[in-house]
Structure formats: structure tokens, C-alpha cells
XYZ file of C-alpha atoms in Angstrom:
550
model
C 22.525 41.679 188.554
C 20.003 44.499 187.929
C 17.343 44.133 185.244
C 17.916 46.011 182.011
C 14.857 47.247 180.123
C 14.926 46.695 176.363
C 12.872 49.166 174.356
C 12.580 50.626 170.870
C 11.494 53.942 169.398
C 8.408 53.505 167.225
C 7.744 55.378 163.998
C 5.553 57.946 165.783
C 8.280 58.657 168.368
C 6.732 56.700 171.230
C 8.656 53.946 173.014
C 7.647 50.302 173.432
C 9.103 47.244 175.151
C 10.576 44.691 172.753
C 12.120 41.204 173.011
C 15.914 41.051 172.813
C 15.782 39.391 169.393
C 14.265 42.591 167.943
C 17.506 44.407 168.755
C 19.188 42.364 166.038
C 16.385 42.415 163.443
C 15.442 45.265 161.111
C 11.862 46.020 162.116
C 11.199 49.572 160.961
C 10.704 48.698 157.286
C 9.359 45.948 155.130
C 10.069 45.422 151.444
C 7.498 44.968 148.711
C 9.893 42.736 146.801
C 13.118 40.869 147.604
C 12.127 41.169 151.257
C 13.947 38.082 152.533
C 17.231 39.285 151.025
C 16.844 42.839 152.319
C 16.020 41.716 155.846
C 18.857 39.182 155.947
C 21.332 41.872 154.829
C 20.217 43.975 157.778
C 20.153 41.273 160.440
C 22.993 41.910 162.877
C 23.622 39.485 165.717
C 26.124 40.556 168.365
C 26.946 39.999 172.027
C 24.586 42.378 173.813
C 26.237 41.909 177.204
C 29.626 42.588 175.655
C 28.402 45.873 174.175
C 26.727 46.857 177.455
C 29.988 46.225 179.291
C 31.958 48.443 176.915
C 29.323 51.191 177.247
C 29.343 50.994 181.064
C 33.155 51.159 181.113
C 33.028 54.422 179.162
C 30.171 55.846 181.243
C 31.922 54.890 184.508
C 34.272 57.824 183.947
C 31.234 59.978 184.774
C 30.204 57.861 187.759
C 27.915 55.286 186.142
C 27.927 51.768 187.606
C 25.469 49.864 185.487
C 23.106 50.130 182.504
C 19.372 50.430 183.151
C 17.958 50.552 179.631
C 18.868 49.675 176.053
C 16.870 51.757 173.593
C 16.851 50.785 169.939
C 16.702 53.954 167.828
C 14.790 54.312 164.577
C 16.650 52.264 162.011
C 18.445 53.591 158.971
C 19.222 51.386 155.999
C 22.891 50.727 156.738
C 23.387 50.854 160.507
C 21.897 49.809 163.804
C 21.825 52.477 166.551
C 21.171 52.203 170.290
C 21.118 54.426 173.361
C 22.453 52.906 176.589
C 20.989 54.674 179.602
C 22.937 54.414 182.863
C 22.014 54.499 186.543
C 23.358 58.074 186.844
C 21.184 59.257 183.898
C 24.154 59.477 181.528
C 23.686 58.111 178.012
C 26.044 56.402 175.579
C 25.174 56.168 171.890
C 26.245 53.075 169.926
C 26.294 52.540 166.176
C 26.935 49.165 164.515
C 27.180 48.833 160.715
C 25.118 46.261 158.849
C 26.844 44.039 156.310
C 25.672 46.285 153.455
C 27.077 49.484 155.005
C 30.453 48.906 153.387
C 33.572 46.738 153.602
C 34.436 45.229 157.009
C 37.152 47.118 158.899
C 37.522 49.883 156.302
C 34.042 51.372 156.842
C 34.419 51.809 160.600
C 38.136 52.641 160.631
C 37.674 55.324 157.985
C 34.587 56.853 159.607
C 36.344 57.246 162.958
C 39.466 58.758 161.380
C 37.422 61.060 159.132
C 35.285 62.364 161.978
C 38.361 62.922 164.132
C 39.991 64.820 161.250
C 36.882 66.960 160.786
C 36.748 67.896 164.464
C 40.488 68.197 165.095
C 41.603 69.896 161.898
C 38.545 71.658 160.464
C 36.653 72.400 163.683
C 33.438 70.884 162.333
C 31.247 69.687 165.224
C 30.659 65.937 165.350
C 29.746 63.807 168.399
C 32.828 62.852 170.453
C 33.855 59.222 169.941
C 34.358 57.311 173.205
C 35.410 53.866 171.997
C 35.383 51.900 168.778
C 36.470 48.705 167.103
C 36.873 48.047 163.383
C 37.407 44.331 164.024
C 34.600 41.816 164.449
C 36.853 39.654 166.646
C 36.141 41.490 169.905
C 33.922 40.853 172.975
C 30.975 42.475 171.150
C 31.297 40.208 168.114
C 30.744 43.114 165.730
C 32.296 46.384 164.651
C 31.014 49.321 166.674
C 31.406 52.998 167.494
C 30.459 54.337 170.933
C 30.038 58.073 171.198
C 28.514 60.819 173.274
C 24.861 61.427 172.596
C 24.748 64.282 170.106
C 23.448 67.484 171.637
C 20.660 69.385 169.946
C 17.707 68.211 167.885
C 17.440 67.281 164.214
C 16.680 70.246 162.010
C 13.878 68.285 160.357
C 11.790 68.603 163.541
C 11.277 72.332 162.872
C 12.360 73.088 159.300
C 9.002 72.163 157.756
C 7.061 74.431 160.142
C 7.467 78.080 159.169
C 5.610 79.219 162.290
C 8.107 77.549 164.647
C 11.255 78.542 162.751
C 11.107 82.081 161.306
C 12.987 83.136 158.195
C 15.667 85.080 160.096
C 16.612 81.973 162.101
C 16.730 79.872 158.952
C 19.124 82.389 157.417
C 21.390 82.002 160.459
C 21.453 78.239 160.084
C 22.242 78.558 156.367
C 25.191 80.840 157.156
C 26.565 78.203 159.528
C 26.052 75.531 156.889
C 27.924 77.548 154.261
C 30.733 78.169 156.760
C 31.116 74.408 157.236
C 31.145 73.863 153.474
C 33.762 76.618 153.141
C 36.060 74.763 155.553
C 35.672 71.608 153.463
C 36.144 73.403 150.138
C 39.288 75.192 151.334
C 40.957 71.902 152.274
C 42.160 69.942 149.265
C 43.997 66.636 149.010
C 46.596 65.570 146.481
C 44.973 62.159 145.973
C 41.487 60.591 145.898
C 40.779 58.140 148.703
C 39.433 57.672 152.211
C 41.009 58.849 155.461
C 42.418 56.396 158.018
C 44.607 56.647 161.086
C 48.183 55.830 160.141
C 48.385 53.237 162.920
C 45.340 51.393 161.510
C 46.466 51.518 157.896
C 50.259 52.012 157.891
C 50.576 51.146 154.185
C 48.376 54.139 153.286
C 49.707 57.215 151.482
C 51.000 60.060 153.621
C 48.441 62.831 153.866
C 49.322 65.835 151.741
C 47.038 68.842 151.861
C 46.900 71.988 149.817
C 44.565 74.952 149.836
C 44.270 77.338 152.785
C 44.186 74.698 155.530
C 47.104 74.897 157.978
C 47.916 71.871 160.112
C 50.994 70.857 162.052
C 53.126 68.025 160.625
C 52.646 66.003 163.833
C 48.863 66.184 163.554
C 48.851 65.457 159.827
C 51.196 62.528 160.428
C 48.463 60.727 162.376
C 46.445 60.246 159.204
C 46.827 58.402 155.908
C 44.873 58.166 152.670
C 43.833 54.653 151.781
C 41.323 52.819 149.594
C 37.864 54.161 148.853
C 35.239 52.817 151.246
C 32.311 53.404 148.892
C 30.252 50.261 148.414
C 30.734 50.602 144.623
C 34.210 49.106 144.967
C 33.234 46.358 147.436
C 29.719 45.079 146.740
C 29.170 41.330 146.525
C 32.052 39.356 144.963
C 34.076 42.553 144.536
C 34.937 42.436 148.244
C 37.259 39.454 147.749
C 38.799 40.675 144.489
C 42.166 42.351 144.067
C 40.858 45.647 142.665
C 42.519 49.041 142.615
C 40.421 51.070 145.052
C 42.863 53.943 145.382
C 44.254 56.239 146.419
C 43.998 57.645 142.904
C 46.183 60.385 141.512
C 43.765 62.961 140.126
C 40.383 62.858 138.361
C 41.531 61.082 135.190
C 42.952 58.123 137.115
C 39.929 58.083 139.447
C 37.315 58.073 136.689
C 39.190 55.409 134.750
C 39.737 53.349 137.893
C 35.989 53.048 138.440
C 35.498 51.484 134.997
C 38.608 49.288 135.144
C 37.547 47.741 138.459
C 34.056 47.134 137.087
C 35.509 45.535 133.960
C 37.590 43.119 136.046
C 34.545 42.236 138.137
C 32.346 41.516 135.108
C 35.038 39.502 133.339
C 35.404 37.334 136.456
C 31.795 37.074 137.648
C 29.485 38.300 134.873
C 26.948 35.812 133.548
C 24.444 36.209 130.693
C 21.009 37.178 131.968
C 17.609 38.045 130.581
C 16.952 41.786 130.473
C 13.169 41.771 130.023
C 13.049 45.426 129.044
C 15.274 44.647 126.057
C 14.158 41.175 124.951
C 12.054 38.266 126.136
C 14.391 35.740 124.524
C 17.860 37.196 123.884
C 20.249 37.216 126.834
C 22.288 40.288 127.704
C 25.932 39.207 127.699
C 28.785 40.395 129.941
C 30.825 41.062 126.794
C 28.345 43.790 125.847
C 28.906 45.516 129.168
C 32.676 45.243 128.731
C 32.319 46.895 125.304
C 30.290 49.691 126.911
C 32.956 50.138 129.575
C 35.558 50.408 126.803
C 33.504 53.241 125.323
C 33.320 54.851 128.776
C 37.124 54.789 129.069
C 37.479 56.485 125.674
C 35.052 59.221 126.729
C 36.591 59.985 130.135
C 38.338 63.193 128.939
C 34.893 64.710 128.296
C 33.817 63.927 131.864
C 36.410 66.275 133.350
C 35.654 70.023 133.287
C 38.312 72.481 132.124
C 40.840 73.765 134.643
C 39.901 76.942 136.518
C 41.613 79.202 139.029
C 39.315 77.729 141.691
C 40.714 74.238 141.004
C 37.690 71.983 140.726
C 39.914 68.961 140.023
C 41.562 68.614 143.452
C 40.118 66.083 145.873
C 37.853 67.463 148.563
C 35.895 65.987 151.445
C 32.147 66.560 151.264
C 29.228 65.326 153.352
C 27.672 62.392 151.437
C 24.060 62.936 152.545
C 23.332 66.297 154.171
C 19.591 66.103 154.779
C 17.551 67.712 157.564
C 18.043 64.994 160.172
C 21.841 64.986 159.817
C 22.104 68.576 161.034
C 21.473 69.045 164.759
C 20.945 72.442 166.358
C 20.132 74.120 169.684
C 16.652 75.638 169.406
C 17.504 78.258 172.056
C 20.707 79.638 170.542
C 19.980 78.556 166.941
C 23.543 77.228 166.754
C 24.392 74.075 164.832
C 25.637 71.670 167.501
C 26.556 68.632 165.441
C 26.784 67.318 161.888
C 26.290 63.550 161.832
C 26.411 60.561 159.440
C 29.833 60.917 157.796
C 30.035 57.188 157.049
C 31.659 56.421 153.660
C 32.934 59.984 153.208
C 35.760 60.152 150.668
C 38.122 62.722 149.223
C 37.227 62.917 145.529
C 37.426 65.498 142.716
C 35.394 68.518 143.763
C 33.401 68.702 140.529
C 31.960 65.283 141.455
C 31.336 66.198 145.096
C 29.790 69.663 144.954
C 26.078 70.353 145.178
C 23.275 72.074 147.048
C 22.389 70.304 150.343
C 19.274 68.152 150.254
C 17.659 70.243 152.975
C 17.224 73.071 150.434
C 14.486 72.391 147.888
C 15.632 73.429 144.425
C 14.746 72.866 140.771
C 16.883 71.111 138.173
C 18.818 72.612 136.564
C 19.822 75.068 139.249
C 19.061 78.738 138.509
C 21.641 81.376 139.423
C 19.196 84.275 139.299
C 19.600 85.576 142.855
C 16.595 87.936 142.728
C 14.462 87.672 145.869
C 11.238 85.869 144.845
C 7.929 87.730 144.949
C 4.381 86.562 145.446
C 2.455 85.743 142.258
C 0.618 88.690 140.729
C -2.751 87.023 141.278
C -1.982 86.247 144.928
C -5.032 88.126 146.285
C -7.339 86.119 144.023
C -6.123 82.763 145.340
C -7.961 80.639 147.891
C -6.479 80.382 151.365
C -5.088 76.924 150.568
C -3.530 78.199 147.336
C -2.027 81.176 149.185
C -0.439 78.847 151.742
C 1.031 76.702 148.953
C 2.348 79.795 147.131
C 3.906 81.125 150.361
C 5.502 77.747 151.047
C 7.067 77.607 147.569
C 8.208 81.228 147.831
C 9.748 80.587 151.244
C 11.739 77.599 149.976
C 12.896 79.569 146.924
C 13.962 82.437 149.176
C 16.070 80.063 151.299
C 17.756 78.669 148.189
C 18.538 82.152 146.860
C 19.979 83.126 150.231
C 22.144 79.995 150.324
C 23.477 80.772 146.848
C 24.169 84.427 147.720
C 26.086 83.467 150.883
C 27.964 80.742 148.992
C 28.956 83.277 146.315
C 30.189 85.669 149.009
C 31.877 83.269 151.446
C 32.716 80.103 149.505
C 33.841 81.121 145.994
C 35.267 77.687 145.132
C 31.902 76.047 145.678
C 30.139 78.876 143.835
C 32.330 78.287 140.792
C 31.763 74.531 141.007
C 27.989 74.987 141.115
C 28.050 77.324 138.122
C 30.197 74.987 136.024
C 28.404 71.818 137.122
C 27.094 69.840 134.180
C 25.046 66.755 134.923
C 25.884 65.261 131.513
C 29.586 65.240 132.450
C 29.202 63.509 135.814
C 26.347 61.077 135.185
C 28.440 58.255 133.651
C 30.765 58.161 136.674
C 27.754 57.878 139.000
C 26.299 54.949 137.065
C 29.293 52.954 135.876
C 29.771 50.804 138.996
C 26.042 50.062 139.419
C 25.000 49.393 135.847
C 25.525 45.628 135.641
C 24.385 44.595 139.113
C 21.345 46.876 139.221
C 20.179 46.284 135.643
C 20.655 49.915 134.634
C 23.010 49.347 131.702
C 20.441 51.191 129.602
C 20.884 54.374 131.643
C 24.669 54.170 131.438
C 24.315 53.873 127.664
C 22.024 56.926 127.642
C 24.592 58.877 129.666
C 27.411 57.931 127.287
C 25.326 58.822 124.232
C 24.842 62.295 125.690
C 28.612 62.611 126.129
C 29.105 61.572 122.489
C 26.609 64.220 121.361
C 28.457 66.914 123.355
C 32.003 65.751 122.591
C 32.936 68.752 120.476
C 31.623 71.092 123.155
C 33.388 69.319 126.022
C 36.645 68.572 124.129
C 36.942 71.199 121.364
C 40.627 70.526 120.748
C 40.560 66.717 120.900
C 39.473 65.962 117.338
C 36.550 63.688 116.352
C 34.756 61.731 119.035
C 36.369 58.267 119.359
C 33.044 56.566 120.104
C 29.888 55.923 118.110
C 26.853 53.687 118.533
C 25.980 51.584 115.474
C 22.518 50.878 114.042
C 22.142 47.558 115.856
C 22.952 49.179 119.196
C 20.561 52.021 118.408
C 17.801 49.564 117.481
C 17.956 47.595 120.726
C 18.238 50.906 122.580
C 15.019 52.297 121.040
C 13.051 49.143 121.914
C 14.295 49.184 125.503
C 13.666 52.931 125.810
C 9.951 52.404 125.190
C 9.729 49.734 127.881
C 11.836 51.729 130.313
C 9.475 54.667 129.809
C 6.541 52.490 130.854
C 8.405 51.324 133.965
C 9.439 54.893 134.737
C 5.843 56.121 134.617
C 4.858 53.522 137.231
C 7.783 54.405 139.489
C 7.047 58.141 139.174
C 3.377 57.631 140.012
C 4.198 55.618 143.109
C 6.865 58.091 144.191
C 4.606 61.135 143.787
C 1.424 59.622 145.226
C 2.793 57.379 147.982
C 6.423 58.405 148.475
C 7.400 54.846 147.537
C 11.106 54.343 146.890
C 12.127 52.240 143.862
C 13.827 49.824 146.285
C 10.342 49.003 147.597
C 10.894 49.723 151.294
C 7.948 51.028 153.341
C 7.439 51.511 157.058
C 6.077 48.265 158.448
C 2.679 49.713 159.386
C 1.979 50.584 155.723
C 3.045 47.255 154.248
C -0.395 45.625 153.882
C -1.927 48.844 152.530
C 0.797 49.212 149.911
C 0.612 45.542 148.907
C -3.096 45.939 148.133
C -2.522 49.199 146.271
C 0.239 47.637 144.161
C -2.052 44.742 143.243
C -4.680 47.242 142.108
C -2.194 49.291 140.088
C -0.665 46.196 138.504
C -4.098 45.051 137.344
C -4.556 48.404 135.632
C -1.063 48.254 134.163
C -1.740 44.826 132.625
C -5.189 45.801 131.337
C -3.584 48.332 129.002
C -1.951 45.539 126.986
C -3.307 45.138 123.429
C -2.881 41.352 123.270
C -1.564 38.378 125.215
C 2.047 38.955 124.145
C 1.937 42.546 125.375
C 0.286 41.394 128.584
C 3.078 38.861 129.167
C 5.670 41.581 128.587
C 3.858 44.016 130.899
C 3.659 41.356 133.608
C 7.388 40.735 133.421
C 8.194 44.462 133.289
C 6.240 45.247 136.468
C 8.950 46.646 138.784
C 7.841 45.487 142.233
C 8.416 41.733 142.122
C 11.126 39.415 143.390
C 14.204 39.018 141.222
C 15.977 35.728 140.588
C 18.936 36.797 142.725
C 16.775 36.909 145.841
């Protein structure tokens, strides 16, 4: 049997030999807190020879006989990716989900069906799938997707360099991006859920589309809408609970379903715990969260925008994370060759899905002034460094304006959705299924208070707001707000200065440096305390430290 080289792509793009065990371990990042838990969640043991055999079987159709190299790609947070190089120079790409990627079976089965639907029905380019299994009980010992290696290079390789990618080429890429979004926006679903093949999920709802999309009954009959694959419905003990995960019939049922499932989870598994930001002695009780969820349910009508001719209520597929490296293009033709990373894509109300892609830098709130930006009046008085910064900002603003102009012209449904988007409306739905587990109940309460304050504006014909927050609730809120502000200032500083994510993950090479810097910053944070009680509180509030759950 021929020797197979095992290598990995390093952070700087070079390749190094690694032991086989490193194929199963997450090695790209380390965590500044809760590291053991984060690494264990991303450890994925599987039968390497079994996966190689499946890859060779697929590559043998092109004349390959055996694998010569297994290359571990740079790791994302939710999946493990490998390139299998064959003796005839062909390459097979493999992706295996970690345990935190989403629910077993559903995550892989839905991704494969969704990507097939996108390519087959909407003509959106995604890498061709060669083989897959949504069951762990297979020769590989893990779920997997094998696919052709995506052609083209990630847009991020050139997008930041204005010298290598001129404005006219960027405009061309934006037009292609808007065309893809138009295809998605013009295809609407009658229910909210995730796409599966009918043969994999026969109990799923028959697919029913509306909008301008035309598809033959035989093709549409291959697919079904089933439960949401988003981790919000499946995390931790939720995975084994009998929760309603959809399909949901419209935005009202969907928004309520999120809170109802969370309420059932908390009633079954919630335990009192000490929320340091609120009190050093008084436990936060699950019953309080249930009361907050009851308020959420009463406020749901205000979370749904009014009906429009562009129908922002109907469910629509949308890419969940369209950043620079998920868009591949040919640098000779400037054509987008593939859109990747559709894992956990769902059909949900369009007013919750819409938004400007992450690859376009934009302010909040979004401005709809489409005037082409000009250089500052004092441009000639600036230093060369200041001129470069001004040109960079102007270039990014120009790209955003162009995207908005093309969206207005070619994708009117999305244009309307962007104009009517109101962050106050949608924020509670984004927080409600994370609030208890991630200790962000405070932010859910803030979001609901904003809804209460805008009730008459959002629901002018619904009478008085059914929810209010009493003096006791307001008092505990004000105390926690002050502490949360202190935590937020630390997180903002570390994000702006070091690019440090609140989850505490850093590339492994920077771990020791960041540990020392955090120790220095924490010392300064504690020194601002007026007395020993404040110092004790500050020490407990410091965000980057292990939690009890880990």
C-alpha cells in the first residue's frame, strides 16, 4: 500500500506535515476562556481510511487509483475540511460537521438538499456534490459531504487591495451578487423551514413555491420542507426534547414558535444561577425568564412589519453568512464561479433574512442617499497616509452606493425590505433563543423595552401596549445596565485594538501574547475600583474567564 502524506495548511498559507491525530483536533485556534470545552466540541474522530476509500471511489471515475495526500484545510468554527489529492492529480474536497454545527442528520441532509435546490432550480453556482452521508453509522464513522474542489479563488484574496482589483471589476462582481440575491428574493415559500430531499424526510411538508420561480412538478416533488436546522432549536438538552421546530405557517407562528420552544426548554432544564452583573447574592430564576418570554409573546405583533405589495412576510432562502471568503471568482474572467457555505440555510420571513452582504462595509443605520461620494474638501491638505485612508473609505462607500443602486433597479423586493428594515422590530427574535444559555437576558429585556416604547408606532390600531415593566424590574435593570456598560467597554476595546472576538478565540500563534495582554488589561480594570467590594465585583465581571459550565 502506497504511503499517504498528511499535511495541514498553516495560518500564513504554507503547508506543513502533521501527525494523523491533528486531523481530528482543532488546532487553528485557542480560547482565552472555556478552552477545554471549546476544543472538545470541535474534536472529531472518524475512520480516516474509510473516508479515503470513499474519496478514491469517487475520483476513480476520472482515472484515479489511490490517494497520495490528505491536506487539512484552515479550520472554521463548525466544520472540518480536507483535500484528498489523487495519483492522477485530481482532488476531492471533504467537509465533516463538528458536533456544534447543528443537529445530527438534519444539518447534513438539509445542506445537501438546499445546495442541490440552489443549483438545480435557481442556477446559483455551488460546488458539485459527489457523495454524502447524513448518518454517523457508515464506514467513515461520521457525517460527511464529498464534493468537487470549488473553482476560483476567494474574493477576500483581492478585495482589500484596490490596486489588484479596480473599481470597474468590483462593480461587475456586485452586479453578479445582486443577480444571485434577486433569484433568491423572487422565490418564496408558503412555510418557514429547512429544505430536505423527500426520500430523506418523507414526513416533511410538500414544497409549495410562489413568486416568479417556475419549476416542474416532478422536480419540486423531490424536495420537502422540514424542521429548522438552526442551532437555536437544538443546542444542548434541546436536541432530545419534543419541540416544534417547524415548518411554521407564516411569520406570526414562526416568531411565537421561537419563544414557545425556549419556554419549554427553560421549564424543563432551567436552574437558578448567579448573574454577577445583576447581583452578587440574588440568584436569577428560570421563572423570571419565563415571565419575560410571556411578555415577548404579547409583543410579537409589533415585530412584524405591515404588509406591502412586495410581500416581506413570505419565507425566502438567504445566504446565512455572505462574507468575502464565501464568494469565489475567476480572476481572469471576473466571473463568480461558486458561492459556498450554505450550511444551516433556512426559509424564513424575508424581513428577518434581508440585509447588505458582509463583504460591503456600511454604517448603521443604513443610508439610502445614493449620491456618489466625493473626496473631502480639505483632501489636498491631508498627509499621504490620511489621503490613502480617505480614498479607502470613499471607495468602500462608493461600492455600497453602487450595490444599493443595482438592488433598487434589479431586485425591488430586497430594496423595499432594506428600506423598511427596523432593527428594533427584529432584535427580540434574534435574541430570544440565546438569552438564557448565553447570559444575555438583559439584552432581550432591552430589546423588548424598545418594542414597548414604539408600540403605538408599530401597532397604531391595536390599542394600549399589553406589556409594561414595573419599578422593581426597572431598578434591577438600571443596576445591571451600569455593569454591562463596563463589560461592554472592555469588549469594545479588545475588539477594536486586537480584533478579539467576545467568544475569546484567537489564532494559536497569538495565544500567549493575548494572555499576557489580558492580564495587563485586567489589572488596570481592577485598579479602577473605589474599594474592596467594587474590586470584588470588577473581578467577577471580567469577561474573559472560565464559566462554571465549562
